[in-house]
PDB file of C-alpha atoms in Angstrom:
ATOM      1  CA  MET A   1       0.000   0.000   0.000  1.00  0.00           C
ATOM      2  CA  ARG A   2       1.293   3.461  -0.885  1.00  0.00           C
ATOM      3  CA  HIS A   3       0.158   6.707   0.728  1.00  0.00           C
ATOM      4  CA  CYS A   4       0.677   9.829  -1.365  1.00  0.00           C
ATOM      5  CA  VAL A   5       0.233  13.444  -0.369  1.00  0.00           C
ATOM      6  CA  GLY A   6      -0.248  16.423  -2.666  1.00  0.00           C
ATOM      7  CA  MET A   7      -0.114  20.124  -1.908  1.00  0.00           C
ATOM      8  CA  GLY A   8      -1.815  22.969  -3.731  1.00  0.00           C
ATOM      9  CA  TYR A   9      -1.637  26.747  -3.555  1.00  0.00           C
ATOM     10  CA  ASP A  10      -3.556  29.433  -5.408  1.00  0.00           C
ATOM     11  CA  VAL A  11      -4.086  33.174  -5.326  1.00  0.00           C
ATOM     12  CA  HIS A  12      -6.737  35.470  -6.800  1.00  0.00           C
ATOM     13  CA  GLY A  13      -6.979  39.227  -6.537  1.00  0.00           C
ATOM     14  CA  PHE A  14     -10.131  41.172  -5.851  1.00  0.00           C
ATOM     15  CA  THR A  15     -12.192  42.921  -8.504  1.00  0.00           C
ATOM     16  CA  LEU A  16     -15.585  44.607  -8.590  1.00  0.00           C
ATOM     17  CA  GLY A  17     -18.452  42.400  -7.519  1.00  0.00           C
ATOM     18  CA  ASP A  18     -20.920  41.443  -4.840  1.00  0.00           C
ATOM     19  CA  HIS A  19     -19.708  38.017  -3.638  1.00  0.00           C
ATOM     20  CA  VAL A  20     -16.791  35.619  -3.468  1.00  0.00           C
ATOM     21  CA  THR A  21     -17.069  31.895  -4.060  1.00  0.00           C
ATOM     22  CA  LEU A  22     -14.976  29.773  -1.708  1.00  0.00           C
ATOM     23  CA  CYS A  23     -15.218  25.973  -1.556  1.00  0.00           C
ATOM     24  CA  GLY A  24     -18.290  26.247  -3.760  1.00  0.00           C
ATOM     25  CA  ILE A  25     -20.142  28.538  -1.351  1.00  0.00           C
ATOM     26  CA  LYS A  26     -21.159  32.032  -2.483  1.00  0.00           C
ATOM     27  CA  ILE A  27     -20.402  34.511   0.279  1.00  0.00           C
ATOM     28  CA  PRO A  28     -21.963  37.975   0.007  1.00  0.00           C
ATOM     29  CA  PHE A  29     -19.132  40.516  -0.067  1.00  0.00           C
ATOM     30  CA  HIS A  30     -18.433  43.961  -1.511  1.00  0.00           C
ATOM     31  CA  LYS A  31     -15.857  42.524  -3.960  1.00  0.00           C
ATOM     32  CA  SER A  32     -15.390  39.429  -6.114  1.00  0.00           C
ATOM     33  CA  LEU A  33     -12.318  37.422  -7.032  1.00  0.00           C
ATOM     34  CA  HIS A  34     -10.822  37.885 -10.483  1.00  0.00           C
ATOM     35  CA  GLY A  35     -10.135  34.746 -12.490  1.00  0.00           C
ATOM     36  CA  HIS A  36     -10.754  32.928 -15.736  1.00  0.00           C
ATOM     37  CA  SER A  37     -13.192  30.459 -14.174  1.00  0.00           C
ATOM     38  CA  ASP A  38     -15.319  31.285 -11.112  1.00  0.00           C
ATOM     39  CA  ALA A  39     -12.036  32.147  -9.267  1.00  0.00           C
ATOM     40  CA  ASP A  40     -12.750  29.783  -6.362  1.00  0.00           C
ATOM     41  CA  VAL A  41      -9.231  30.023  -4.974  1.00  0.00           C
ATOM     42  CA  ALA A  42      -9.850  27.335  -2.338  1.00  0.00           C
ATOM     43  CA  MET A  43     -11.178  24.773  -4.804  1.00  0.00           C
ATOM     44  CA  HIS A  44      -8.308  25.544  -7.175  1.00  0.00           C
ATOM     45  CA  ALA A  45      -5.735  24.887  -4.452  1.00  0.00           C
ATOM     46  CA  LEU A  46      -7.519  21.672  -3.476  1.00  0.00           C
ATOM     47  CA  THR A  47      -7.741  20.493  -7.089  1.00  0.00           C
ATOM     48  CA  ASP A  48      -3.985  21.044  -7.431  1.00  0.00           C
ATOM     49  CA  ALA A  49      -3.367  19.120  -4.206  1.00  0.00           C
ATOM     50  CA  ILE A  50      -5.289  16.109  -5.497  1.00  0.00           C
ATOM     51  CA  TYR A  51      -3.577  16.206  -8.893  1.00  0.00           C
ATOM     52  CA  GLY A  52      -0.278  16.435  -7.020  1.00  0.00           C
ATOM     53  CA  ALA A  53      -1.048  13.379  -4.892  1.00  0.00           C
ATOM     54  CA  ILE A  54      -1.656  11.298  -8.010  1.00  0.00           C
ATOM     55  CA  GLY A  55       1.210  12.791 -10.024  1.00  0.00           C
ATOM     56  CA  LYS A  56      -1.009  14.409 -12.655  1.00  0.00           C
ATOM     57  CA  GLY A  57       0.305  17.972 -12.805  1.00  0.00           C
ATOM     58  CA  ASP A  58      -1.943  20.871 -11.916  1.00  0.00           C
ATOM     59  CA  ILE A  59      -5.244  22.518 -12.788  1.00  0.00           C
ATOM     60  CA  GLY A  60      -3.655  24.681 -15.509  1.00  0.00           C
ATOM     61  CA  LEU A  61      -2.385  21.585 -17.302  1.00  0.00           C
ATOM     62  CA  HIS A  62      -5.860  20.029 -17.445  1.00  0.00           C
ATOM     63  CA  PHE A  63      -7.881  23.232 -17.873  1.00  0.00           C
ATOM     64  CA  PRO A  64      -5.655  25.935 -19.402  1.00  0.00           C
ATOM     65  CA  PRO A  65      -6.941  29.465 -18.766  1.00  0.00           C
ATOM     66  CA  SER A  66      -6.016  30.242 -22.389  1.00  0.00           C
ATOM     67  CA  GLU A  67      -8.926  28.052 -23.521  1.00  0.00           C
ATOM     68  CA  PRO A  68     -12.215  29.970 -23.688  1.00  0.00           C
ATOM     69  CA  GLN A  69     -14.350  26.921 -22.834  1.00  0.00           C
ATOM     70  CA  TRP A  70     -13.261  27.229 -19.174  1.00  0.00           C
ATOM     71  CA  LYS A  71     -14.294  30.896 -18.891  1.00  0.00           C
ATOM     72  CA  GLY A  72     -16.647  31.294 -15.921  1.00  0.00           C
ATOM     73  CA  MET A  73     -16.617  27.527 -15.230  1.00  0.00           C
ATOM     74  CA  ASP A  74     -17.796  26.296 -11.837  1.00  0.00           C
ATOM     75  CA  SER A  75     -14.659  25.041 -10.086  1.00  0.00           C
ATOM     76  CA  ALA A  76     -16.599  22.016  -8.816  1.00  0.00           C
ATOM     77  CA  PHE A  77     -16.124  20.655 -12.342  1.00  0.00           C
ATOM     78  CA  PHE A  78     -12.320  20.795 -11.935  1.00  0.00           C
ATOM     79  CA  LEU A  79     -12.450  19.225  -8.490  1.00  0.00           C
ATOM     80  CA  ALA A  80     -14.703  16.408  -9.708  1.00  0.00           C
ATOM     81  CA  ASP A  81     -12.245  15.755 -12.529  1.00  0.00           C
ATOM     82  CA  ALA A  82      -9.384  15.415 -10.031  1.00  0.00           C
ATOM     83  CA  LEU A  83     -11.437  12.832  -8.109  1.00  0.00           C
ATOM     84  CA  LYS A  84     -12.298  10.995 -11.341  1.00  0.00           C
ATOM     85  CA  GLN A  85      -8.604  10.845 -12.287  1.00  0.00           C
ATOM     86  CA  THR A  86      -7.740   9.635  -8.775  1.00  0.00           C
ATOM     87  CA  LYS A  87     -10.140   6.728  -9.154  1.00  0.00           C
ATOM     88  CA  ALA A  88      -8.906   5.985 -12.692  1.00  0.00           C
ATOM     89  CA  ALA A  89      -5.337   5.791 -11.341  1.00  0.00           C
ATOM     90  CA  GLY A  90      -6.461   3.263  -8.723  1.00  0.00           C
ATOM     91  CA  GLY A  91      -6.324   5.708  -5.834  1.00  0.00           C
ATOM     92  CA  ILE A  92      -8.695   6.352  -2.954  1.00  0.00           C
ATOM     93  CA  LEU A  93      -8.934   9.893  -1.632  1.00  0.00           C
ATOM     94  CA  GLN A  94      -8.511   9.698   2.151  1.00  0.00           C
ATOM     95  CA  ASN A  95      -8.789  13.252   3.437  1.00  0.00           C
ATOM     96  CA  VAL A  96      -8.319  16.891   2.465  1.00  0.00           C
ATOM     97  CA  ASP A  97      -7.354  20.005   4.382  1.00  0.00           C
ATOM     98  CA  VAL A  98      -7.798  23.555   3.073  1.00  0.00           C
ATOM     99  CA  THR A  99      -6.502  26.804   4.541  1.00  0.00           C
ATOM    100  CA  ILE A 100      -8.017  30.048   3.252  1.00  0.00           C
ATOM    101  CA  ILE A 101      -5.744  33.047   3.791  1.00  0.00           C
ATOM    102  CA  CYS A 102      -7.529  36.400   3.946  1.00  0.00           C
ATOM    103  CA  GLU A 103      -8.373  39.339   6.164  1.00  0.00           C
ATOM    104  CA  GLU A 104     -11.933  39.398   4.846  1.00  0.00           C
ATOM    105  CA  PRO A 105     -14.564  38.117   4.386  1.00  0.00           C
ATOM    106  CA  LYS A 106     -14.906  36.109   7.569  1.00  0.00           C
ATOM    107  CA  ILE A 107     -14.753  32.381   6.832  1.00  0.00           C
ATOM    108  CA  THR A 108     -15.877  30.808  10.110  1.00  0.00           C
ATOM    109  CA  PRO A 109     -19.626  31.427   9.582  1.00  0.00           C
ATOM    110  CA  HIS A 110     -19.409  29.495   6.283  1.00  0.00           C
ATOM    111  CA  ARG A 111     -16.943  26.775   7.265  1.00  0.00           C
ATOM    112  CA  THR A 112     -19.440  23.951   7.850  1.00  0.00           C
ATOM    113  CA  ALA A 113     -21.236  24.622   4.552  1.00  0.00           C
ATOM    114  CA  MET A 114     -17.851  24.645   2.780  1.00  0.00           C
ATOM    115  CA  GLU A 115     -16.850  21.313   4.315  1.00  0.00           C
ATOM    116  CA  GLU A 116     -20.186  19.758   3.396  1.00  0.00           C
ATOM    117  CA  LYS A 117     -19.959  21.030  -0.189  1.00  0.00           C
ATOM    118  CA  LEU A 118     -16.430  19.679  -0.646  1.00  0.00           C
ATOM    119  CA  ALA A 119     -17.383  16.369   0.983  1.00  0.00           C
ATOM    120  CA  SER A 120     -20.279  15.998  -1.447  1.00  0.00           C
ATOM    121  CA  ILE A 121     -18.155  16.668  -4.533  1.00  0.00           C
ATOM    122  CA  LEU A 122     -15.323  14.432  -3.306  1.00  0.00           C
ATOM    123  CA  GLU A 123     -17.610  11.621  -2.096  1.00  0.00           C
ATOM    124  CA  LEU A 124     -16.067  11.798   1.377  1.00  0.00           C
ATOM    125  CA  ASP A 125     -17.558  11.739   4.831  1.00  0.00           C
ATOM    126  CA  ALA A 126     -17.434  15.349   6.062  1.00  0.00           C
ATOM    127  CA  ARG A 127     -15.185  14.335   8.962  1.00  0.00           C
ATOM    128  CA  TRP A 128     -12.398  13.797   6.400  1.00  0.00           C
ATOM    129  CA  VAL A 129     -12.733  17.326   5.026  1.00  0.00           C
ATOM    130  CA  ASN A 130     -11.273  20.237   6.957  1.00  0.00           C
ATOM    131  CA  VAL A 131     -11.538  23.931   6.078  1.00  0.00           C
ATOM    132  CA  LYS A 132      -9.927  26.649   8.149  1.00  0.00           C
ATOM    133  CA  ALA A 133      -8.858  30.233   7.751  1.00  0.00           C
ATOM    134  CA  THR A 134      -6.057  32.479   8.849  1.00  0.00           C
ATOM    135  CA  THR A 135      -4.927  36.033   8.278  1.00  0.00           C
ATOM    136  CA  THR A 136      -1.475  37.389   7.553  1.00  0.00           C
ATOM    137  CA  GLU A 137      -1.759  39.938  10.360  1.00  0.00           C
ATOM    138  CA  GLY A 138      -1.956  42.800   7.889  1.00  0.00           C
ATOM    139  CA  LEU A 139       1.135  41.713   5.944  1.00  0.00           C
ATOM    140  CA  SER A 140       1.396  40.948   2.198  1.00  0.00           C
ATOM    141  CA  PHE A 141      -1.278  41.333  -0.471  1.00  0.00           C
ATOM    142  CA  THR A 142      -3.845  39.441   1.632  1.00  0.00           C
ATOM    143  CA  GLY A 143      -3.070  41.664   4.602  1.00  0.00           C
ATOM    144  CA  ARG A 144      -3.617  44.731   2.426  1.00  0.00           C
ATOM    145  CA  LYS A 145      -6.985  43.197   1.420  1.00  0.00           C
ATOM    146  CA  GLU A 146      -6.002  42.905  -2.249  1.00  0.00           C
ATOM    147  CA  GLY A 147      -7.085  39.286  -2.628  1.00  0.00           C
ATOM    148  CA  ILE A 148      -7.314  35.819  -1.162  1.00  0.00           C
ATOM    149  CA  ALA A 149      -4.859  32.920  -1.125  1.00  0.00           C
ATOM    150  CA  ALA A 150      -5.488  29.284  -0.300  1.00  0.00           C
ATOM    151  CA  GLN A 151      -3.399  26.226   0.302  1.00  0.00           C
ATOM    152  CA  ALA A 152      -4.530  22.641   0.484  1.00  0.00           C
ATOM    153  CA  VAL A 153      -3.282  19.162   1.188  1.00  0.00           C
ATOM    154  CA  ALA A 154      -4.798  15.901  -0.052  1.00  0.00           C
ATOM    155  CA  SER A 155      -3.999  12.331   0.936  1.00  0.00           C
ATOM    156  CA  VAL A 156      -4.517   9.434  -1.463  1.00  0.00           C
ATOM    157  CA  VAL A 157      -3.860   5.746  -0.865  1.00  0.00           C
ATOM    158  CA  PHE A 158      -3.034   3.263  -3.612  1.00  0.00           C
ATOM    159  CA  GLY A 159      -3.252  -0.510  -3.344  1.00  0.00           C
ATOM    160  CA  ALA A 160      -5.739  -0.586  -0.480  1.00  0.00           C
TER     161      ALA A 160
END
């Protein structure tokens, strides 16, 4: 049996808008995130983590932002593809952990909904999905409230 771990990281800057989408949950906010797809920075980081665990590159390799068909795409599609490729490679997704890095909006009120949404897409029991948030104490672009970053880790087992 082989246990593999992948890590993902993503960043999106703010633009005009009325909500941000994080882990598939629309959060009312006075800005939106700029991106080619729906700019769900947390799902993008998690998708990269899963691709990393199975040795399949990253989200940009599978869904290049230069291709217009991905414009405005729901990031759940990308995440579901990472799960599909995990299964096709003979892997079983064990657990995922996502950290959202921002000063605002507040994540805690939406954390449970985010975990449930990710669990549903990834076909995991919600206890194996963890979402948390942190700030950068006013430092860097997130501290200056210019955008949001996210990092994620995914664990996959092969040969179970």
